[in-house]
Amino acid sequence: MSYSRGRGLQANVLSTFDTVVMAVAGSAPAYSLAATTAVLVGAVGLASPAALLYCAIPMLGIALAFSYLGRIDVNAGASYSWVGRTLHPFLGFISGWALVISATIFMVAGSLPAGSMTLALFDDELADNTALSTVVGAAWFLIMLCVVLGGARLTVRAQLIMSGVELVILALFAVLAFFHTGNARAFDWSWLGFSQFDGMAGFASGALIAAFYYWGWDVTSNLSEETRNSRRTTGLAGLIGVGIVFLLFEVFTIAVNVILSSKQIEENDANVLAVLGEEIWPGWGGKLLIVAVMLSTIATLETTLIQVTRSLFAMGRDRTMPSALGRVHRRWNTPWVAIVVVGSVALVMFIASNALGSVGDILSDAISAIGLQIAVYYGLAGLAVVVAYRKMLLKSPANFLFGGLWPLCGALFMFWVFVESLGELSGTAVAIGIGGLAVGLIPMLWYWRQGSDYYRPAKLDASRAVETDYVPDEQDARALVHQGLSTDF
């Protein structure tokens, strides 16, 4: 195996269509619905569609923040770089670390359903076997690890197949659900209002879980160094991705509430979509939606691997983590050391997960913990764009709304959800969420004392891009980043 510390990721591999597919796959519509709907309904009941709606609005603000920041700083680390160059390097590192930890936790939370859904195709009872689900899920994870190691082109080809089949199946059942009769309850427009929530604390707990639904669209920003015309493409793809998955989430969450009883949802907490499919299309429906969930889970394992390994690559390149993580394979142009490290850590976590209980128990705590970490790095990115564009916000209504007010509201929403949820979550979920972030203080302080250039950043200022009217090409931009110079356009 050959590698080079000086080589970068392969540029101009992904098109606009490819990045939109990656954004949708990153949010994993079928997996998110199957793994999270029971958790969300358990937390807020019939207010679950409202939680998804009111979380989508600030989430679009965060997507706008990523879009605007991506225009002035192309970096595989995304929020790790942006927050570090606007707010403070310490906050930037925590932002990147939050993504790394949440993605690593997801390797367990995501691989278990991949295993259980695969087993459910053959025998429903096997799907409840945590140990066997872990083994099968680990096998799928290793396959995706090899695909990601093989390069961005191979990754996106695999993604087009998996996500394409998944979305066709979901679209089919969205139509069939509309014409379904014999429902458990009638739809009520109050499900989209605040009246169904148990106060603000109940709304916060629902919003935290809803944030997990949407999480993953920002993989497009981690792929920015490998995308054509990335300064505009990655942000646009993220916005389109959020819009598509929002529609799917609302349609299926309403369908679950209408068609399934509370008892059915509770008893099938790790397999809600399969039960929904069986109700809509007895005989074939359950199996088809199991296939959709399985493909979605495997697909999002791939996008999550990209996010965590590209983030670690950026950290290794900046020497805020071991520099070996910044090494790129000479043939495949992928950060192979980061991929191997992530794979090894995840496999250890697979083994440890067997001691934590059932698939449903593991998913519940993991989803809540990941939600806390998502709120941190999304919220920091929302603040970062306001600082980066502060001199331009009053120059046009569009800048003020899309580059300032909306992302700022999104950031405040994320921080509010974080604080409110601390008192509502289980001790295990809080320990995983906060403890995971606290561990990041160790490498942060160590490499700060070692004198990494990341802790002496060139400030990110959007106004300088307009003043200088300078647009370096992608390779020059990344070279400037490595020298600690500004890359504003």
PDB file of C-alpha atoms in Angstrom, residues 114-383:
ATOM      1  CA  ALA A 114     -28.623  -2.859   8.752  1.00  0.00           C
ATOM      2  CA  GLY A 115     -28.070  -6.262  10.300  1.00  0.00           C
ATOM      3  CA  SER A 116     -31.566  -6.630  11.742  1.00  0.00           C
ATOM      4  CA  MET A 117     -33.250  -5.525   8.489  1.00  0.00           C
ATOM      5  CA  THR A 118     -31.187  -8.029   6.520  1.00  0.00           C
ATOM      6  CA  LEU A 119     -32.168 -10.820   8.917  1.00  0.00           C
ATOM      7  CA  ALA A 120     -35.816  -9.704   8.832  1.00  0.00           C
ATOM      8  CA  LEU A 121     -35.922 -10.551   5.126  1.00  0.00           C
ATOM      9  CA  PHE A 122     -35.521 -14.202   6.131  1.00  0.00           C
ATOM     10  CA  ASP A 123     -36.987 -14.477   9.640  1.00  0.00           C
ATOM     11  CA  ASP A 124     -38.612 -11.807  11.839  1.00  0.00           C
ATOM     12  CA  GLU A 125     -37.426 -13.499  15.029  1.00  0.00           C
ATOM     13  CA  LEU A 126     -33.798 -13.366  13.917  1.00  0.00           C
ATOM     14  CA  ALA A 127     -34.093  -9.595  13.557  1.00  0.00           C
ATOM     15  CA  ASP A 128     -34.517  -9.281  17.355  1.00  0.00           C
ATOM     16  CA  ASN A 129     -31.262 -11.106  18.046  1.00  0.00           C
ATOM     17  CA  THR A 130     -28.849  -8.306  18.971  1.00  0.00           C
ATOM     18  CA  ALA A 131     -25.704 -10.430  18.720  1.00  0.00           C
ATOM     19  CA  LEU A 132     -26.554 -11.782  15.274  1.00  0.00           C
ATOM     20  CA  SER A 133     -27.688  -8.351  14.078  1.00  0.00           C
ATOM     21  CA  THR A 134     -24.344  -6.965  15.214  1.00  0.00           C
ATOM     22  CA  VAL A 135     -22.402  -9.567  13.224  1.00  0.00           C
ATOM     23  CA  VAL A 136     -24.394  -9.003  10.027  1.00  0.00           C
ATOM     24  CA  GLY A 137     -24.294  -5.228  10.516  1.00  0.00           C
ATOM     25  CA  ALA A 138     -20.532  -5.378  10.998  1.00  0.00           C
ATOM     26  CA  ALA A 139     -20.236  -7.269   7.704  1.00  0.00           C
ATOM     27  CA  TRP A 140     -22.178  -4.547   5.879  1.00  0.00           C
ATOM     28  CA  PHE A 141     -20.043  -1.924   7.582  1.00  0.00           C
ATOM     29  CA  LEU A 142     -16.825  -3.568   6.388  1.00  0.00           C
ATOM     30  CA  ILE A 143     -18.163  -3.708   2.832  1.00  0.00           C
ATOM     31  CA  MET A 144     -18.954   0.012   2.925  1.00  0.00           C
ATOM     32  CA  LEU A 145     -15.546   0.662   4.443  1.00  0.00           C
ATOM     33  CA  CYS A 146     -13.942  -0.953   1.394  1.00  0.00           C
ATOM     34  CA  VAL A 147     -16.179   1.037  -0.966  1.00  0.00           C
ATOM     35  CA  VAL A 148     -15.230   4.341   0.696  1.00  0.00           C
ATOM     36  CA  LEU A 149     -11.574   3.306   0.630  1.00  0.00           C
ATOM     37  CA  GLY A 150     -11.907   2.687  -3.120  1.00  0.00           C
ATOM     38  CA  GLY A 151     -12.478   6.354  -3.876  1.00  0.00           C
ATOM     39  CA  ALA A 152     -15.181   8.955  -4.490  1.00  0.00           C
ATOM     40  CA  ARG A 153     -16.162   7.609  -7.926  1.00  0.00           C
ATOM     41  CA  LEU A 154     -16.819   4.103  -6.611  1.00  0.00           C
ATOM     42  CA  THR A 155     -18.617   5.578  -3.599  1.00  0.00           C
ATOM     43  CA  VAL A 156     -21.056   7.643  -5.643  1.00  0.00           C
ATOM     44  CA  ARG A 157     -21.783   4.781  -8.073  1.00  0.00           C
ATOM     45  CA  ALA A 158     -22.731   2.515  -5.191  1.00  0.00           C
ATOM     46  CA  GLN A 159     -24.791   5.333  -3.713  1.00  0.00           C
ATOM     47  CA  LEU A 160     -26.751   5.918  -6.918  1.00  0.00           C
ATOM     48  CA  ILE A 161     -27.867   2.283  -6.973  1.00  0.00           C
ATOM     49  CA  MET A 162     -28.764   1.990  -3.286  1.00  0.00           C
ATOM     50  CA  SER A 163     -30.486   5.351  -2.905  1.00  0.00           C
ATOM     51  CA  GLY A 164     -32.220   5.056  -6.279  1.00  0.00           C
ATOM     52  CA  VAL A 165     -33.946   1.798  -5.327  1.00  0.00           C
ATOM     53  CA  GLU A 166     -34.762   3.144  -1.845  1.00  0.00           C
ATOM     54  CA  LEU A 167     -36.448   6.298  -3.162  1.00  0.00           C
ATOM     55  CA  VAL A 168     -38.489   4.399  -5.753  1.00  0.00           C
ATOM     56  CA  ILE A 169     -39.866   2.110  -3.036  1.00  0.00           C
ATOM     57  CA  LEU A 170     -40.629   5.029  -0.709  1.00  0.00           C
ATOM     58  CA  ALA A 171     -42.408   6.945  -3.475  1.00  0.00           C
ATOM     59  CA  LEU A 172     -44.538   3.884  -4.253  1.00  0.00           C
ATOM     60  CA  PHE A 173     -45.635   3.454  -0.636  1.00  0.00           C
ATOM     61  CA  ALA A 174     -46.273   7.178  -0.190  1.00  0.00           C
ATOM     62  CA  VAL A 175     -48.872   6.909  -2.954  1.00  0.00           C
ATOM     63  CA  LEU A 176     -50.324   3.638  -1.627  1.00  0.00           C
ATOM     64  CA  ALA A 177     -50.609   5.061   1.906  1.00  0.00           C
ATOM     65  CA  PHE A 178     -52.747   7.912   0.587  1.00  0.00           C
ATOM     66  CA  PHE A 179     -55.370   5.475  -0.713  1.00  0.00           C
ATOM     67  CA  HIS A 180     -55.221   3.100   2.256  1.00  0.00           C
ATOM     68  CA  THR A 181     -58.478   2.390   4.112  1.00  0.00           C
ATOM     69  CA  GLY A 182     -59.201   0.916   7.536  1.00  0.00           C
ATOM     70  CA  ASN A 183     -57.020   3.392   9.421  1.00  0.00           C
ATOM     71  CA  ALA A 184     -56.351   3.340  13.167  1.00  0.00           C
ATOM     72  CA  ARG A 185     -57.250   7.037  13.466  1.00  0.00           C
ATOM     73  CA  ALA A 186     -58.222   9.970  11.262  1.00  0.00           C
ATOM     74  CA  PHE A 187     -55.710  12.653  10.325  1.00  0.00           C
ATOM     75  CA  ASP A 188     -56.124  15.944  12.168  1.00  0.00           C
ATOM     76  CA  TRP A 189     -54.462  19.229  11.197  1.00  0.00           C
ATOM     77  CA  SER A 190     -53.729  19.828  14.888  1.00  0.00           C
ATOM     78  CA  TRP A 191     -50.906  17.300  14.481  1.00  0.00           C
ATOM     79  CA  LEU A 192     -48.994  20.108  12.766  1.00  0.00           C
ATOM     80  CA  GLY A 193     -49.637  22.620  15.562  1.00  0.00           C
ATOM     81  CA  PHE A 194     -48.167  23.273  19.004  1.00  0.00           C
ATOM     82  CA  SER A 195     -51.217  22.096  20.939  1.00  0.00           C
ATOM     83  CA  GLN A 196     -50.133  18.442  20.876  1.00  0.00           C
ATOM     84  CA  PHE A 197     -46.841  19.148  22.686  1.00  0.00           C
ATOM     85  CA  ASP A 198     -46.514  18.720  26.450  1.00  0.00           C
ATOM     86  CA  GLY A 199     -45.175  22.234  27.008  1.00  0.00           C
ATOM     87  CA  MET A 200     -41.857  23.648  25.824  1.00  0.00           C
ATOM     88  CA  ALA A 201     -39.862  20.803  27.395  1.00  0.00           C
ATOM     89  CA  GLY A 202     -41.866  18.299  25.373  1.00  0.00           C
ATOM     90  CA  PHE A 203     -41.310  20.328  22.230  1.00  0.00           C
ATOM     91  CA  ALA A 204     -37.550  20.443  22.915  1.00  0.00           C
ATOM     92  CA  SER A 205     -37.288  16.670  23.346  1.00  0.00           C
ATOM     93  CA  GLY A 206     -39.194  16.161  20.090  1.00  0.00           C
ATOM     94  CA  ALA A 207     -37.048  18.695  18.248  1.00  0.00           C
ATOM     95  CA  LEU A 208     -33.848  17.001  19.434  1.00  0.00           C
ATOM     96  CA  ILE A 209     -34.984  13.696  17.972  1.00  0.00           C
ATOM     97  CA  ALA A 210     -36.208  15.421  14.803  1.00  0.00           C
ATOM     98  CA  ALA A 211     -32.730  16.914  14.343  1.00  0.00           C
ATOM     99  CA  PHE A 212     -31.398  13.363  14.078  1.00  0.00           C
ATOM    100  CA  TYR A 213     -33.804  12.705  11.183  1.00  0.00           C
ATOM    101  CA  TYR A 214     -32.282  15.482   9.102  1.00  0.00           C
ATOM    102  CA  TRP A 215     -28.667  14.973  10.093  1.00  0.00           C
ATOM    103  CA  GLY A 216     -26.358  13.880   7.291  1.00  0.00           C
ATOM    104  CA  TRP A 217     -27.208  16.227   4.401  1.00  0.00           C
ATOM    105  CA  ASP A 218     -24.028  18.189   5.225  1.00  0.00           C
ATOM    106  CA  VAL A 219     -21.890  15.345   3.830  1.00  0.00           C
ATOM    107  CA  THR A 220     -21.856  17.483   0.681  1.00  0.00           C
ATOM    108  CA  SER A 221     -19.645  20.019   2.497  1.00  0.00           C
ATOM    109  CA  ASN A 222     -17.214  17.301   3.589  1.00  0.00           C
ATOM    110  CA  LEU A 223     -16.963  16.320  -0.098  1.00  0.00           C
ATOM    111  CA  SER A 224     -16.312  19.900  -1.236  1.00  0.00           C
ATOM    112  CA  GLU A 225     -12.673  19.247  -2.157  1.00  0.00           C
ATOM    113  CA  GLU A 226     -13.840  16.442  -4.466  1.00  0.00           C
ATOM    114  CA  THR A 227     -16.790  18.267  -6.103  1.00  0.00           C
ATOM    115  CA  ARG A 228     -16.910  20.290  -9.330  1.00  0.00           C
ATOM    116  CA  ASN A 229     -17.742  23.980  -8.812  1.00  0.00           C
ATOM    117  CA  SER A 230     -18.001  23.136  -5.127  1.00  0.00           C
ATOM    118  CA  ARG A 231     -18.351  26.724  -3.892  1.00  0.00           C
ATOM    119  CA  ARG A 232     -21.908  26.717  -5.185  1.00  0.00           C
ATOM    120  CA  THR A 233     -22.717  23.057  -5.763  1.00  0.00           C
ATOM    121  CA  THR A 234     -22.288  21.684  -2.242  1.00  0.00           C
ATOM    122  CA  GLY A 235     -24.520  24.286  -0.582  1.00  0.00           C
ATOM    123  CA  LEU A 236     -27.252  23.988  -3.213  1.00  0.00           C
ATOM    124  CA  ALA A 237     -27.217  20.187  -2.936  1.00  0.00           C
ATOM    125  CA  GLY A 238     -27.578  20.417   0.841  1.00  0.00           C
ATOM    126  CA  LEU A 239     -30.629  22.681   0.554  1.00  0.00           C
ATOM    127  CA  ILE A 240     -32.276  20.428  -2.047  1.00  0.00           C
ATOM    128  CA  GLY A 241     -31.519  17.377   0.094  1.00  0.00           C
ATOM    129  CA  VAL A 242     -33.180  18.893   3.174  1.00  0.00           C
ATOM    130  CA  GLY A 243     -36.271  19.743   1.120  1.00  0.00           C
ATOM    131  CA  ILE A 244     -36.619  16.234  -0.329  1.00  0.00           C
ATOM    132  CA  VAL A 245     -36.207  14.377   2.941  1.00  0.00           C
ATOM    133  CA  PHE A 246     -38.570  16.783   4.745  1.00  0.00           C
ATOM    134  CA  LEU A 247     -41.384  15.802   2.373  1.00  0.00           C
ATOM    135  CA  LEU A 248     -40.657  12.093   2.814  1.00  0.00           C
ATOM    136  CA  PHE A 249     -40.448  12.400   6.612  1.00  0.00           C
ATOM    137  CA  GLU A 250     -43.774  14.217   6.865  1.00  0.00           C
ATOM    138  CA  VAL A 251     -45.647  11.857   4.546  1.00  0.00           C
ATOM    139  CA  PHE A 252     -44.496   8.699   6.299  1.00  0.00           C
ATOM    140  CA  THR A 253     -44.751  10.020   9.862  1.00  0.00           C
ATOM    141  CA  ILE A 254     -48.346  11.059   9.227  1.00  0.00           C
ATOM    142  CA  ALA A 255     -48.983   7.654   7.601  1.00  0.00           C
ATOM    143  CA  VAL A 256     -47.595   5.864  10.676  1.00  0.00           C
ATOM    144  CA  ASN A 257     -49.826   7.897  12.992  1.00  0.00           C
ATOM    145  CA  VAL A 258     -52.887   7.333  10.815  1.00  0.00           C
ATOM    146  CA  ILE A 259     -52.468   3.659   9.911  1.00  0.00           C
ATOM    147  CA  LEU A 260     -50.745   2.107  12.934  1.00  0.00           C
ATOM    148  CA  SER A 261     -52.021   1.937  16.501  1.00  0.00           C
ATOM    149  CA  SER A 262     -49.932   3.117  19.437  1.00  0.00           C
ATOM    150  CA  LYS A 263     -49.437  -0.500  20.472  1.00  0.00           C
ATOM    151  CA  GLN A 264     -48.097  -1.471  17.032  1.00  0.00           C
ATOM    152  CA  ILE A 265     -45.635   1.410  17.082  1.00  0.00           C
ATOM    153  CA  GLU A 266     -44.428   0.597  20.591  1.00  0.00           C
ATOM    154  CA  GLU A 267     -44.028  -3.145  19.962  1.00  0.00           C
ATOM    155  CA  ASN A 268     -42.061  -2.603  16.740  1.00  0.00           C
ATOM    156  CA  ASP A 269     -39.744   0.170  17.856  1.00  0.00           C
ATOM    157  CA  ALA A 270     -36.851  -0.928  15.612  1.00  0.00           C
ATOM    158  CA  ASN A 271     -38.966  -1.965  12.624  1.00  0.00           C
ATOM    159  CA  VAL A 272     -41.908   0.452  12.269  1.00  0.00           C
ATOM    160  CA  LEU A 273     -41.743   0.774   8.480  1.00  0.00           C
ATOM    161  CA  ALA A 274     -41.968  -2.991   7.976  1.00  0.00           C
ATOM    162  CA  VAL A 275     -45.222  -3.070   9.960  1.00  0.00           C
ATOM    163  CA  LEU A 276     -46.520  -0.064   8.025  1.00  0.00           C
ATOM    164  CA  GLY A 277     -45.692  -1.770   4.738  1.00  0.00           C
ATOM    165  CA  GLU A 278     -47.508  -4.939   5.796  1.00  0.00           C
ATOM    166  CA  GLU A 279     -50.608  -2.895   6.676  1.00  0.00           C
ATOM    167  CA  ILE A 280     -50.564  -1.056   3.351  1.00  0.00           C
ATOM    168  CA  TRP A 281     -49.709  -4.057   1.141  1.00  0.00           C
ATOM    169  CA  PRO A 282     -50.146  -7.377   2.980  1.00  0.00           C
ATOM    170  CA  GLY A 283     -47.665 -10.005   1.919  1.00  0.00           C
ATOM    171  CA  TRP A 284     -45.223  -7.906  -0.096  1.00  0.00           C
ATOM    172  CA  GLY A 285     -45.340  -4.501   1.553  1.00  0.00           C
ATOM    173  CA  GLY A 286     -43.383  -5.358   4.672  1.00  0.00           C
ATOM    174  CA  LYS A 287     -40.589  -7.038   2.721  1.00  0.00           C
ATOM    175  CA  LEU A 288     -40.263  -4.193   0.229  1.00  0.00           C
ATOM    176  CA  LEU A 289     -39.967  -1.571   2.941  1.00  0.00           C
ATOM    177  CA  ILE A 290     -37.453  -3.758   4.779  1.00  0.00           C
ATOM    178  CA  VAL A 291     -35.389  -3.719   1.576  1.00  0.00           C
ATOM    179  CA  ALA A 292     -35.713   0.089   1.451  1.00  0.00           C
ATOM    180  CA  VAL A 293     -34.598   0.437   5.075  1.00  0.00           C
ATOM    181  CA  MET A 294     -31.722  -1.976   4.588  1.00  0.00           C
ATOM    182  CA  LEU A 295     -30.458  -0.089   1.514  1.00  0.00           C
ATOM    183  CA  SER A 296     -30.958   3.259   3.247  1.00  0.00           C
ATOM    184  CA  THR A 297     -29.023   2.122   6.297  1.00  0.00           C
ATOM    185  CA  ILE A 298     -26.156   0.768   4.253  1.00  0.00           C
ATOM    186  CA  ALA A 299     -26.144   3.928   2.125  1.00  0.00           C
ATOM    187  CA  THR A 300     -25.994   6.221   5.153  1.00  0.00           C
ATOM    188  CA  LEU A 301     -23.218   4.134   6.671  1.00  0.00           C
ATOM    189  CA  GLU A 302     -21.278   5.058   3.552  1.00  0.00           C
ATOM    190  CA  THR A 303     -22.024   8.797   3.787  1.00  0.00           C
ATOM    191  CA  THR A 304     -21.279   8.819   7.524  1.00  0.00           C
ATOM    192  CA  LEU A 305     -17.942   7.145   6.882  1.00  0.00           C
ATOM    193  CA  ILE A 306     -17.195   9.895   4.382  1.00  0.00           C
ATOM    194  CA  GLN A 307     -18.067  12.606   6.906  1.00  0.00           C
ATOM    195  CA  VAL A 308     -15.982  11.248   9.748  1.00  0.00           C
ATOM    196  CA  THR A 309     -12.980  10.259   7.633  1.00  0.00           C
ATOM    197  CA  ARG A 310     -12.896  13.569   5.713  1.00  0.00           C
ATOM    198  CA  SER A 311     -13.150  15.453   9.012  1.00  0.00           C
ATOM    199  CA  LEU A 312     -10.302  13.426  10.510  1.00  0.00           C
ATOM    200  CA  PHE A 313      -8.326  13.920   7.291  1.00  0.00           C
ATOM    201  CA  ALA A 314      -8.674  17.713   7.664  1.00  0.00           C
ATOM    202  CA  MET A 315      -7.657  17.490  11.315  1.00  0.00           C
ATOM    203  CA  GLY A 316      -4.642  15.335  10.507  1.00  0.00           C
ATOM    204  CA  ARG A 317      -3.641  17.703   7.706  1.00  0.00           C
ATOM    205  CA  ASP A 318      -3.816  20.633  10.155  1.00  0.00           C
ATOM    206  CA  ARG A 319      -2.032  18.560  12.822  1.00  0.00           C
ATOM    207  CA  THR A 320      -4.781  19.029  15.377  1.00  0.00           C
ATOM    208  CA  MET A 321      -4.940  15.228  15.436  1.00  0.00           C
ATOM    209  CA  PRO A 322      -2.163  12.735  14.567  1.00  0.00           C
ATOM    210  CA  SER A 323      -0.732  13.808  11.216  1.00  0.00           C
ATOM    211  CA  ALA A 324      -0.995  10.254   9.861  1.00  0.00           C
ATOM    212  CA  LEU A 325      -4.758  10.831   9.550  1.00  0.00           C
ATOM    213  CA  GLY A 326      -3.978  13.343   6.786  1.00  0.00           C
ATOM    214  CA  ARG A 327      -2.292  10.744   4.580  1.00  0.00           C
ATOM    215  CA  VAL A 328      -3.917  10.035   1.224  1.00  0.00           C
ATOM    216  CA  HIS A 329      -3.660   6.765  -0.703  1.00  0.00           C
ATOM    217  CA  ARG A 330      -1.687   7.306  -3.917  1.00  0.00           C
ATOM    218  CA  ARG A 331      -3.993   5.207  -6.101  1.00  0.00           C
ATOM    219  CA  TRP A 332      -7.457   5.834  -4.646  1.00  0.00           C
ATOM    220  CA  ASN A 333      -6.977   9.412  -3.365  1.00  0.00           C
ATOM    221  CA  THR A 334      -8.730   8.585  -0.106  1.00  0.00           C
ATOM    222  CA  PRO A 335      -7.594   9.223   3.501  1.00  0.00           C
ATOM    223  CA  TRP A 336      -6.804   5.561   4.093  1.00  0.00           C
ATOM    224  CA  VAL A 337      -5.322   5.927   7.576  1.00  0.00           C
ATOM    225  CA  ALA A 338      -8.439   7.729   8.831  1.00  0.00           C
ATOM    226  CA  ILE A 339     -10.624   5.051   7.219  1.00  0.00           C
ATOM    227  CA  VAL A 340      -8.700   2.215   8.861  1.00  0.00           C
ATOM    228  CA  VAL A 341      -8.766   3.929  12.278  1.00  0.00           C
ATOM    229  CA  VAL A 342     -12.512   4.601  12.104  1.00  0.00           C
ATOM    230  CA  GLY A 343     -13.164   1.039  10.989  1.00  0.00           C
ATOM    231  CA  SER A 344     -11.167  -0.426  13.861  1.00  0.00           C
ATOM    232  CA  VAL A 345     -12.832   1.756  16.502  1.00  0.00           C
ATOM    233  CA  ALA A 346     -16.298   0.986  15.140  1.00  0.00           C
ATOM    234  CA  LEU A 347     -15.695  -2.767  15.206  1.00  0.00           C
ATOM    235  CA  VAL A 348     -14.706  -2.561  18.868  1.00  0.00           C
ATOM    236  CA  MET A 349     -17.911  -0.641  19.556  1.00  0.00           C
ATOM    237  CA  PHE A 350     -19.931  -3.333  17.740  1.00  0.00           C
ATOM    238  CA  ILE A 351     -18.626  -5.932  20.157  1.00  0.00           C
ATOM    239  CA  ALA A 352     -19.261  -3.698  23.192  1.00  0.00           C
ATOM    240  CA  SER A 353     -22.804  -2.950  22.036  1.00  0.00           C
ATOM    241  CA  ASN A 354     -23.906  -6.500  22.807  1.00  0.00           C
ATOM    242  CA  ALA A 355     -23.774  -5.659  26.514  1.00  0.00           C
ATOM    243  CA  LEU A 356     -26.105  -2.671  26.167  1.00  0.00           C
ATOM    244  CA  GLY A 357     -29.411  -4.459  25.626  1.00  0.00           C
ATOM    245  CA  SER A 358     -31.832  -4.784  22.742  1.00  0.00           C
ATOM    246  CA  VAL A 359     -31.597  -3.063  19.368  1.00  0.00           C
ATOM    247  CA  GLY A 360     -34.382  -0.690  20.406  1.00  0.00           C
ATOM    248  CA  ASP A 361     -32.638   0.290  23.664  1.00  0.00           C
ATOM    249  CA  ILE A 362     -29.347   0.974  21.884  1.00  0.00           C
ATOM    250  CA  LEU A 363     -31.054   3.070  19.213  1.00  0.00           C
ATOM    251  CA  SER A 364     -32.958   5.195  21.725  1.00  0.00           C
ATOM    252  CA  ASP A 365     -29.921   6.268  23.772  1.00  0.00           C
ATOM    253  CA  ALA A 366     -27.639   6.609  20.741  1.00  0.00           C
ATOM    254  CA  ILE A 367     -30.095   8.777  18.792  1.00  0.00           C
ATOM    255  CA  SER A 368     -30.575  11.118  21.754  1.00  0.00           C
ATOM    256  CA  ALA A 369     -26.823  11.385  22.348  1.00  0.00           C
ATOM    257  CA  ILE A 370     -26.136  12.077  18.676  1.00  0.00           C
ATOM    258  CA  GLY A 371     -28.848  14.740  18.736  1.00  0.00           C
ATOM    259  CA  LEU A 372     -26.955  16.677  21.417  1.00  0.00           C
ATOM    260  CA  GLN A 373     -23.743  16.584  19.397  1.00  0.00           C
ATOM    261  CA  ILE A 374     -25.503  17.565  16.178  1.00  0.00           C
ATOM    262  CA  ALA A 375     -27.017  20.583  17.947  1.00  0.00           C
ATOM    263  CA  VAL A 376     -23.520  21.731  18.942  1.00  0.00           C
ATOM    264  CA  TYR A 377     -21.813  21.712  15.568  1.00  0.00           C
ATOM    265  CA  TYR A 378     -24.854  22.875  13.605  1.00  0.00           C
ATOM    266  CA  GLY A 379     -25.385  25.722  16.069  1.00  0.00           C
ATOM    267  CA  LEU A 380     -21.755  26.835  15.881  1.00  0.00           C
ATOM    268  CA  ALA A 381     -21.894  26.851  12.071  1.00  0.00           C
ATOM    269  CA  GLY A 382     -25.002  29.042  12.229  1.00  0.00           C
ATOM    270  CA  LEU A 383     -23.116  31.580  14.336  1.00  0.00           C
TER     271      LEU A 383
END
